[in-house]
mmCIF file of C-alpha atoms in Angstrom:
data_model
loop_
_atom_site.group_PDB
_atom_site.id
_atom_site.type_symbol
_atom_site.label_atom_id
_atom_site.label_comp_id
_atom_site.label_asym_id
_atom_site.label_seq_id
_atom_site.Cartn_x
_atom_site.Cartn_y
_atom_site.Cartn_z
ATOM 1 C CA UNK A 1 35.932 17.177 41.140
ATOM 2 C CA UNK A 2 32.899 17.072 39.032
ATOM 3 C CA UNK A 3 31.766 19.079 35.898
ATOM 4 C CA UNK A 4 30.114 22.070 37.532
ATOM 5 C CA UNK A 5 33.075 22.789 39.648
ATOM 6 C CA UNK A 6 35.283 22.465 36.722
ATOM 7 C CA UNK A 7 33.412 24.774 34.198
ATOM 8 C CA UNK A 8 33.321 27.098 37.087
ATOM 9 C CA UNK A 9 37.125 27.048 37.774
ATOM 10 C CA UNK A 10 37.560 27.768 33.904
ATOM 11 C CA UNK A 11 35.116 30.579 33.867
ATOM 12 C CA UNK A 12 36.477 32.203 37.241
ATOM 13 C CA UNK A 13 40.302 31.595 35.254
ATOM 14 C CA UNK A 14 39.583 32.771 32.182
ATOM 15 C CA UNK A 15 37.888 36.277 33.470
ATOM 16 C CA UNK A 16 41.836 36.538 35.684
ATOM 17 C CA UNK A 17 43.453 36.300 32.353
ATOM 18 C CA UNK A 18 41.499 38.373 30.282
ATOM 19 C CA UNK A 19 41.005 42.225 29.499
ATOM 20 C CA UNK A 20 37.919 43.747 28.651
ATOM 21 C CA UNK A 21 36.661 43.062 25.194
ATOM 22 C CA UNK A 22 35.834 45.401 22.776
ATOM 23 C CA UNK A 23 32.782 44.973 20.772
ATOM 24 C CA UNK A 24 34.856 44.205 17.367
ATOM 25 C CA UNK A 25 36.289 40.799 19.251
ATOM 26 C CA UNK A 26 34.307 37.919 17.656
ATOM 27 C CA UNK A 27 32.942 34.436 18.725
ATOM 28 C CA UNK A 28 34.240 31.432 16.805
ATOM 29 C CA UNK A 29 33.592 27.795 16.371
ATOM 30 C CA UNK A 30 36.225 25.581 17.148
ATOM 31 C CA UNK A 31 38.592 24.911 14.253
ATOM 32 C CA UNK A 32 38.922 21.582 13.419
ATOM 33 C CA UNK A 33 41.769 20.403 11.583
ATOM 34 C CA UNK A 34 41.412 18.084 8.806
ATOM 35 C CA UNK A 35 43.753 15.960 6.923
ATOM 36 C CA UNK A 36 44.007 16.690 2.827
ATOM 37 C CA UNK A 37 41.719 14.316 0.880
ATOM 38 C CA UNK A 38 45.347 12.741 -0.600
ATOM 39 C CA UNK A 39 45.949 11.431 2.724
ATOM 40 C CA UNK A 40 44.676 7.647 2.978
ATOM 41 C CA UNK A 41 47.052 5.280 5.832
ATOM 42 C CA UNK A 42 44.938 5.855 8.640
ATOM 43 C CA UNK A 43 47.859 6.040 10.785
ATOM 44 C CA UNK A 44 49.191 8.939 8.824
ATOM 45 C CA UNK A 45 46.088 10.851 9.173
ATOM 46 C CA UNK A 46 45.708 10.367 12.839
ATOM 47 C CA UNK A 47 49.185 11.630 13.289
ATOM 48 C CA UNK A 48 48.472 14.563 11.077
ATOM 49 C CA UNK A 49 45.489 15.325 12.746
ATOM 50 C CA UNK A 50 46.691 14.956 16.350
ATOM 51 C CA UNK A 51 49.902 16.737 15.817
ATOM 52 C CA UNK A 52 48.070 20.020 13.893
ATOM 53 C CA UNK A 53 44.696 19.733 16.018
ATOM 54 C CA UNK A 54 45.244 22.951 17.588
ATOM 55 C CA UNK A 55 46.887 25.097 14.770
ATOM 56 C CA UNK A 56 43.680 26.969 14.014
ATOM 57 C CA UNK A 57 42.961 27.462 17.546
ATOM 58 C CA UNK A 58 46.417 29.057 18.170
ATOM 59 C CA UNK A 59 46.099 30.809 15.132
ATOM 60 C CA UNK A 60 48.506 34.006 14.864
ATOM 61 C CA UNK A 61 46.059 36.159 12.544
ATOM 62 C CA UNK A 62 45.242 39.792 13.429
ATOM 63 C CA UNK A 63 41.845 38.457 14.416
ATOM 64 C CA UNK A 64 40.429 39.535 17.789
ATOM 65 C CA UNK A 65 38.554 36.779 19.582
ATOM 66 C CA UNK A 66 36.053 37.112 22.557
ATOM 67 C CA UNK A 67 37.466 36.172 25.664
ATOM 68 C CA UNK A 68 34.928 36.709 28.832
ATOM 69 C CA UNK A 69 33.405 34.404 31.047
ATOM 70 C CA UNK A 70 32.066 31.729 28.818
ATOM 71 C CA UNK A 71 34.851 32.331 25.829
ATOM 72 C CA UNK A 72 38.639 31.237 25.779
ATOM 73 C CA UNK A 73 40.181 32.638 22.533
ATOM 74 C CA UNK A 74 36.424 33.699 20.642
ATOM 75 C CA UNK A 75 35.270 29.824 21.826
ATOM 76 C CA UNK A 76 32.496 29.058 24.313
ATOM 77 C CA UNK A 77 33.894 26.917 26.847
ATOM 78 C CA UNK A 78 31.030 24.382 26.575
ATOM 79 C CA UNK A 79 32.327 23.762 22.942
ATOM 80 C CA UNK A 80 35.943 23.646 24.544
ATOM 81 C CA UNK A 81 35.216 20.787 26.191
ATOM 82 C CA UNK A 82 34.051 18.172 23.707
ATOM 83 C CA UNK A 83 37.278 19.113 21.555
ATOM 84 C CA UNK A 84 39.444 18.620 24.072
ATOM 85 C CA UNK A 85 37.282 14.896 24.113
ATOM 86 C CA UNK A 86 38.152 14.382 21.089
ATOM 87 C CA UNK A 87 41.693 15.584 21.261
ATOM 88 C CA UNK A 88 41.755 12.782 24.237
ATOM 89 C CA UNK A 89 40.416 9.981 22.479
ATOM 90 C CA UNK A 90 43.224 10.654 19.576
ATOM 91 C CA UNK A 91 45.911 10.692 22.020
ATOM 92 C CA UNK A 92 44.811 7.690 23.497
ATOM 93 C CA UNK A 93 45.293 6.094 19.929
ATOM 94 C CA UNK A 94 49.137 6.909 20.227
ATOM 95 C CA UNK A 95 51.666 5.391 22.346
ATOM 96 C CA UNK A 96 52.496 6.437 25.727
ATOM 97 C CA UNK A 97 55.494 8.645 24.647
ATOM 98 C CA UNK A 98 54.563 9.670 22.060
ATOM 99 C CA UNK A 99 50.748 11.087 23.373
ATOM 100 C CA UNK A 100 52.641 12.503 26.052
ATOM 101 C CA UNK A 101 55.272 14.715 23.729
ATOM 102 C CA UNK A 102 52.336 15.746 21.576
ATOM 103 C CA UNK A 103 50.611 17.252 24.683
ATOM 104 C CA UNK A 104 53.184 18.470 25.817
ATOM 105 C CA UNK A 105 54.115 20.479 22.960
ATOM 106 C CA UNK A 106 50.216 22.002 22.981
ATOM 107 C CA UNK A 107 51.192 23.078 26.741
ATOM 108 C CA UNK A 108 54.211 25.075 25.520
ATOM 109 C CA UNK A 109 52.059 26.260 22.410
ATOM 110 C CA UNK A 110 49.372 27.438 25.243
ATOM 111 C CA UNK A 111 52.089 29.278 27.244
ATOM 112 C CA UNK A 112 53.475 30.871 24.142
ATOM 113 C CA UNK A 113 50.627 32.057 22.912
ATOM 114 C CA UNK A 114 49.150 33.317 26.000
ATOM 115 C CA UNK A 115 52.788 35.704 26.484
ATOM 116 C CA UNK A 116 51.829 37.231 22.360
ATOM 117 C CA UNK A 117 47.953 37.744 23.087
ATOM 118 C CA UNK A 118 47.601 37.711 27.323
ATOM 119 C CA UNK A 119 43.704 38.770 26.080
ATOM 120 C CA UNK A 120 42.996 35.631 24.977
ATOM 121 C CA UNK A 121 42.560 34.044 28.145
ATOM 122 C CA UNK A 122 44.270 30.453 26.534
ATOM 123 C CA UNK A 123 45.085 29.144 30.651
ATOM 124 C CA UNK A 124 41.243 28.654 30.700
ATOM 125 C CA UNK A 125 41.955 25.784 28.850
ATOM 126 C CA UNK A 126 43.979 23.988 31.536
ATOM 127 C CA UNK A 127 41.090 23.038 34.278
ATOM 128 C CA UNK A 128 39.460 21.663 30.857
ATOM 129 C CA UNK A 129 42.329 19.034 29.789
ATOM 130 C CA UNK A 130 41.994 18.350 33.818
ATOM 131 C CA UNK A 131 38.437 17.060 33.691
ATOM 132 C CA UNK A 132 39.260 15.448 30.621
ATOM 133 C CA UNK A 133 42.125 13.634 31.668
ATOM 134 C CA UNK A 134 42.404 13.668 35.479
ATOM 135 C CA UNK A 135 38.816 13.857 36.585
ATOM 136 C CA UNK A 136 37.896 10.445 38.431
ATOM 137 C CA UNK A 137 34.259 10.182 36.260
ATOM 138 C CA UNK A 138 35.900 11.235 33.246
ATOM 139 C CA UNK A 139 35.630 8.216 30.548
ATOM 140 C CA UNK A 140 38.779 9.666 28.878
ATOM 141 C CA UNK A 141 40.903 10.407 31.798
ATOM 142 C CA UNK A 142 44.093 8.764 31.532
ATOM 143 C CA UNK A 143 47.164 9.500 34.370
ATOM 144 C CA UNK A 144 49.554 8.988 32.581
ATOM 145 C CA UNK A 145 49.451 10.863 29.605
ATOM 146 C CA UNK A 146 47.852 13.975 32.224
ATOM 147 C CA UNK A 147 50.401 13.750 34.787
ATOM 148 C CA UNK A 148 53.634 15.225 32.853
ATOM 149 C CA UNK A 149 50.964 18.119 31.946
ATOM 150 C CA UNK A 150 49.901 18.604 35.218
ATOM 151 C CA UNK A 151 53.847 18.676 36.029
ATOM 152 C CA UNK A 152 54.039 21.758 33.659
ATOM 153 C CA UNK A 153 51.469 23.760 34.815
ATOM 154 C CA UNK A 154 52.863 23.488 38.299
ATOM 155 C CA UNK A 155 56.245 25.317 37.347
ATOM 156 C CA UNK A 156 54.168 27.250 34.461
ATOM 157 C CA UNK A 157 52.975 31.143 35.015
ATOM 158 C CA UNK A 158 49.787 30.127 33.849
ATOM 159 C CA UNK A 159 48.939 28.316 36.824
ATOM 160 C CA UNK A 160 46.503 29.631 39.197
ATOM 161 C CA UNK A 161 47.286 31.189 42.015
ATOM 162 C CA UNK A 162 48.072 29.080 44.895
ATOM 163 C CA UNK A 163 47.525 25.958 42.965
ATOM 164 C CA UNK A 164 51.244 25.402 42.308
ATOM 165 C CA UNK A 165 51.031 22.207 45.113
ATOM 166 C CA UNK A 166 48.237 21.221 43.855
ATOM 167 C CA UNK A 167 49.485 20.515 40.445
ATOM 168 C CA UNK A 168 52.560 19.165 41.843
ATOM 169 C CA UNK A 169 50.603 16.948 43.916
ATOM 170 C CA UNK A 170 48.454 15.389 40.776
ATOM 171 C CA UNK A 171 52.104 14.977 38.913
ATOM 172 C CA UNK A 172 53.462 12.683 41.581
ATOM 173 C CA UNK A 173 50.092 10.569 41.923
ATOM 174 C CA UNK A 174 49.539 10.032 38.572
ATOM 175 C CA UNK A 175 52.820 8.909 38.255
ATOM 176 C CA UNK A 176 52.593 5.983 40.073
ATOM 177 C CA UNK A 177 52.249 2.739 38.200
ATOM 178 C CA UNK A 178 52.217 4.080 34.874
ATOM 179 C CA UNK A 179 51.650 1.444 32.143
ATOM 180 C CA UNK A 180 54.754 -0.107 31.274
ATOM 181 C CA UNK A 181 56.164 -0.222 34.675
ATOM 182 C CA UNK A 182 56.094 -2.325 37.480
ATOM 183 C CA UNK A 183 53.223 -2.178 39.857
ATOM 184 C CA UNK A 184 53.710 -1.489 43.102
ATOM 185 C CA UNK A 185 53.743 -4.502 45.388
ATOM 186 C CA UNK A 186 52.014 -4.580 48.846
ATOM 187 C CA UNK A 187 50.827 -7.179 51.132
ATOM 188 C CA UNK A 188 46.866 -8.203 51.855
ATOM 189 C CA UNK A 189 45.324 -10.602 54.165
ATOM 190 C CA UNK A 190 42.959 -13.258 52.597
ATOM 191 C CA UNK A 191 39.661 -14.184 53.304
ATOM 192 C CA UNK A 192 41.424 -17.155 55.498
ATOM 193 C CA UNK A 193 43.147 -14.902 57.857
ATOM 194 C CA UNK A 194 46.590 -15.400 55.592
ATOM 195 C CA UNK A 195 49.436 -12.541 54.693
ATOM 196 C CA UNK A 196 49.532 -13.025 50.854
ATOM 197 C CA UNK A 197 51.382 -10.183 48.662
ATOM 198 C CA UNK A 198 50.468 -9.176 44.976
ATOM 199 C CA UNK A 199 53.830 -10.116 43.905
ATOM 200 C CA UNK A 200 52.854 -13.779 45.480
ATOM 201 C CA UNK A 201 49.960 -14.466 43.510
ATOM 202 C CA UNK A 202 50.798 -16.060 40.162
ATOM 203 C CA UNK A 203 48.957 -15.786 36.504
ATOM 204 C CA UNK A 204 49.405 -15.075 32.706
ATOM 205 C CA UNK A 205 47.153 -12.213 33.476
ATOM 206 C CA UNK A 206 46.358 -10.495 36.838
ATOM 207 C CA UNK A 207 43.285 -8.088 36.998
ATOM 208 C CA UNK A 208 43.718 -6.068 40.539
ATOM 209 C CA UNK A 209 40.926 -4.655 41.570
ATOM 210 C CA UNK A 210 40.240 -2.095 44.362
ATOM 211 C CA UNK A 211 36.732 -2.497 45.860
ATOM 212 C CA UNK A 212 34.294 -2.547 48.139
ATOM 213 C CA UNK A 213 31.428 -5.129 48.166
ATOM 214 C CA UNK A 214 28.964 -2.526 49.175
ATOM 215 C CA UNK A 215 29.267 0.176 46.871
ATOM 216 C CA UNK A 216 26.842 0.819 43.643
ATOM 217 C CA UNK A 217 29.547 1.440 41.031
ATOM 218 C CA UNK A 218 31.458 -2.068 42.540
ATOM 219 C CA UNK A 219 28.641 -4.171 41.231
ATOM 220 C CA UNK A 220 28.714 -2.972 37.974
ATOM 221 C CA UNK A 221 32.737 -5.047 38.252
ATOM 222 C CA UNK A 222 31.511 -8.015 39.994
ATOM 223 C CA UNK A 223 28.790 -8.447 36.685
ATOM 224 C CA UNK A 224 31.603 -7.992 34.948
ATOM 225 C CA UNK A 225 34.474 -10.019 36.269
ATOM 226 C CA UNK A 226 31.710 -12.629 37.587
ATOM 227 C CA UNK A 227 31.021 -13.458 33.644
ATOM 228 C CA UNK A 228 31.636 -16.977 33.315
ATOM 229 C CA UNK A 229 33.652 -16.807 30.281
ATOM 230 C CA UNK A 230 36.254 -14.500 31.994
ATOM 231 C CA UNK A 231 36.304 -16.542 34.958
ATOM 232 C CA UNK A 232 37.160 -19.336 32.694
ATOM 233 C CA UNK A 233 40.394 -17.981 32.627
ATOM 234 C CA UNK A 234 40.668 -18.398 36.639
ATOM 235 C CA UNK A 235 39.658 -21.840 36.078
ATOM 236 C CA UNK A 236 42.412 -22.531 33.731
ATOM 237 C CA UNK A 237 45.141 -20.672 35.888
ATOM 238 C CA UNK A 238 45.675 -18.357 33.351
ATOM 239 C CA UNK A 239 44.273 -15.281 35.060
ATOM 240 C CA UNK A 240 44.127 -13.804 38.436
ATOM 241 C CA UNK A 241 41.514 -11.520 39.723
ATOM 242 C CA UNK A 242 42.568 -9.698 43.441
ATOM 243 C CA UNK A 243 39.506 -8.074 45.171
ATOM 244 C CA UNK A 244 41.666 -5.601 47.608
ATOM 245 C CA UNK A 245 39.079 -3.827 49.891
ATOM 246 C CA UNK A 246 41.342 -0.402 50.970
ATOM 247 C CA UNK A 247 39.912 0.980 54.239
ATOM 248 C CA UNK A 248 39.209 0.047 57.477
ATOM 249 C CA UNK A 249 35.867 -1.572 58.365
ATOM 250 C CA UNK A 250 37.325 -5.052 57.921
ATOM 251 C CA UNK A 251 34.220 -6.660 59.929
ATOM 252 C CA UNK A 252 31.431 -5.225 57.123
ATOM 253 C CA UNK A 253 34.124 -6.353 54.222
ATOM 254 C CA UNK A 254 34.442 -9.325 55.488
ATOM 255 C CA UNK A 255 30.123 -9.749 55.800
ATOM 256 C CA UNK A 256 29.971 -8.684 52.399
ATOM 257 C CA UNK A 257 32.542 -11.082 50.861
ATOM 258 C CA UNK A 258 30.012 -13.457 50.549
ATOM 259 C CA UNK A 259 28.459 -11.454 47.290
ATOM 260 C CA UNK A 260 32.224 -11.606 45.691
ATOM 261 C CA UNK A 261 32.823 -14.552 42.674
ATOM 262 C CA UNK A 262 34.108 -17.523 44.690
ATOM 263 C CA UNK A 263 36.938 -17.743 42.043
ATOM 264 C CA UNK A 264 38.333 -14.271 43.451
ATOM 265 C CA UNK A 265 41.036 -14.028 45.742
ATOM 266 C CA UNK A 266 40.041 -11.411 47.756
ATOM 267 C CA UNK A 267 41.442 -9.559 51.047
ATOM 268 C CA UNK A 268 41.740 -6.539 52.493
ATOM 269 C CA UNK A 269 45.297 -4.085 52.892
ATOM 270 C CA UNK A 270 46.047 -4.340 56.704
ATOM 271 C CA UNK A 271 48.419 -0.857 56.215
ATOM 272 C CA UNK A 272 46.160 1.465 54.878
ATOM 273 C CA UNK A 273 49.191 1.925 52.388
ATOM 274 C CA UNK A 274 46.762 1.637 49.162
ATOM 275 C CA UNK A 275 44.317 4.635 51.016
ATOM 276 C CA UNK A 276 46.738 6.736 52.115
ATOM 277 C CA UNK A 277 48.147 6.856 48.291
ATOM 278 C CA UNK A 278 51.681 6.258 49.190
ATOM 279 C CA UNK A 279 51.214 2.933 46.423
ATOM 280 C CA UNK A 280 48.150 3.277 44.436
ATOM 281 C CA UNK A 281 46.491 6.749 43.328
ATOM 282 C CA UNK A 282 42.677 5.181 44.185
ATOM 283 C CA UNK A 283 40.666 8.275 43.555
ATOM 284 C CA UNK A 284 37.304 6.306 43.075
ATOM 285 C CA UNK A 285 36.199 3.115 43.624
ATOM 286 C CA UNK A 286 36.058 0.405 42.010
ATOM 287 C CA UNK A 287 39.874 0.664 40.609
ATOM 288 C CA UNK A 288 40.920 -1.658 38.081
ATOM 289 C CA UNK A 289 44.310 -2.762 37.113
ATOM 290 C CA UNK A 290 45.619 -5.193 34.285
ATOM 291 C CA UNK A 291 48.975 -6.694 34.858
ATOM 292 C CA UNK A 292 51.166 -9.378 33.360
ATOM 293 C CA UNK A 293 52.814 -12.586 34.632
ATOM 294 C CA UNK A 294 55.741 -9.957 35.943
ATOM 295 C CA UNK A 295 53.066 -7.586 37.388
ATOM 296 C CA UNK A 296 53.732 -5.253 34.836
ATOM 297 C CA UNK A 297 51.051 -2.851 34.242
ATOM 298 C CA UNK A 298 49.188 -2.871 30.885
ATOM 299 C CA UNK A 299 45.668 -0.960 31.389
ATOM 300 C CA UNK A 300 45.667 1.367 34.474
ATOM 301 C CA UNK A 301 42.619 2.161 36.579
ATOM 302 C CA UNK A 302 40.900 0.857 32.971
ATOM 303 C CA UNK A 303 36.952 1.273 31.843
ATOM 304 C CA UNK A 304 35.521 -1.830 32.362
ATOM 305 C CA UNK A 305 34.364 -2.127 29.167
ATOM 306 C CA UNK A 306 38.017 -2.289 27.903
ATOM 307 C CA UNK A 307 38.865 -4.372 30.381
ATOM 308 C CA UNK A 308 36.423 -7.047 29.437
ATOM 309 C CA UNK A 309 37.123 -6.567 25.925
ATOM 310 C CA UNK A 310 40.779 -7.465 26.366
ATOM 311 C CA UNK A 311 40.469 -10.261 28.639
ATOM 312 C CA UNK A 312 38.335 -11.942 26.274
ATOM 313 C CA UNK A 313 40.410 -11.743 23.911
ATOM 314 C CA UNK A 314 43.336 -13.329 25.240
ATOM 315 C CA UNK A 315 41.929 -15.748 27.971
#
């Protein structure tokens, strides 16, 4: 789903939700909150932040906002989206449960503000957290702090109508090997012709990768997990790195093999199991997992960038 179809969801929502607006409504900034100046642990300030962030935007004054087709609650939805960015990128600085309860609690801030002041048009904001967080190009998005959210706008009245499934569906797949959790195991044949399983392959660290050799976006994690210093680690037996190719031209995959690292194992998922998202949620490819010696998840379909920044660390 990319950005133009998004803004346009929120626009098309946001003009369902609202009533007309009278002249005397006003247009806002967005309202940052900042910590007081007495605040100096870091920690403490992100938490204040994070927790309070949308206190001014839910704000319970007699003010009357705009709310048409490029406002939610007096903001422009192009300034929406960079806050909810930034909202993102503060979540992602919080554990797992904890990121997940703070959004969570914005959600039922959302719905209760939207039963006080139905004018304001707040369940515009929803298709914005989505691109945020769910949308495949998104640099932020991150499953598994979306996919409880997504869970609550499916039983919400704030969802659109006739998205109820849809929501639902995006709750169960971004559930699926959450960080912290066991990965899903599934079987692959090898470049040699041989049944191997994920669980079978042994390593410190594993990096599973979904790919295809012939895609753009795939070289840009060959550079990457071709650099010599990472593949150091495969050297040393301290790290795995699975290239799974997910569909069904085995003949071309196998061609193209040729222009994978040597120092791969690579192979491609006989079952279709990985495509057909009853194991892995691969929305776009490549699809990058980091997993420990028990195949626990620890970054989930990660940026690259953070990828190669943690592997260097530790190998």
């Amino acid at each position: 789903m990319d950005r133009k179809i998004i803004h346009t969801a929120a626009a098309a929502l946001t003009v369902l939700l609202c009533v007309s607006c009278a002249e005397e409504r006003v247009e806002r900034a967005f309202p940052l909150v900042e910590a007081p100046a007495v605040m100096c642990d870091e920690k403490e300030i992100l938490d204040y932040r994070v927790t309070r962030f949308w206190d001014g935007f839910f704000d319970a004054g007699e003010e009357k906002y705009l709310c048409d087709s490029i406002h939610i609650n007096g903001v422009k939805t192009d300034e929406l989206l960079p806050a909810v960015g930034l909202y993102a990128r503060m979540l992602e600085m919080k554990d797992l449960a904890s990121a997940r309860k703070i959004l969570s609690g914005m959600f039922t801030r959302m719905e209760e503000y939207a039963i006080a002041r139905p004018e304001s048009g707040v369940g515009g904001l929803i298709p914005i957290v989505e691109e945020v967080l769910y949308n495949p190009v998104s640099p932020l998005r991150d499953e598994d702090i979306y996919s409880p959210f997504a869970a609550a706008v499916a039983t919400s009245a704030l969802c659109p109508e006739g998205k109820k499934a849809y929501y639902e569906n995006q709750a169960e797949k971004s559930a699926l090997n959450c960080r912290g959790t066991a990965s899903a195991d599934f079987r692959f044949i090898d470049t040699e012709g041989r049944t191997r399983t994920l669980y079978g392959t042994d390593a410190e660290y594993t990096v599973l990768v979904f790919i295809n050799p012939g895609c753009h976006a795939c070289g840009d994690a060959v550079e990457v997990l071709g650099k010599e210093e990472i593949l150091k680690g495969v050297k040393s037996g301290r790290l795995n790195i699975l290239g799974i190719y997910i569909d069904e031209d085995v003949g071309e995959w196998m061609d193209k093999t040729k222009d994978l690292p040597r120092e791969w194992i690579c192979g491609y998922d006989p079952d279709l199991a990985i495509r057909n998202g009853t194991l892995y949620d691969v929305r776009a490819i490549p699809s990058a997992y980091l997993l420990d010696r028990d195949k626990k998840v620890l970054l989930k379909d990660a940026e690259l960038e953070m990828l190669e920044n943690f592997l260097l660390d530790r190998i």
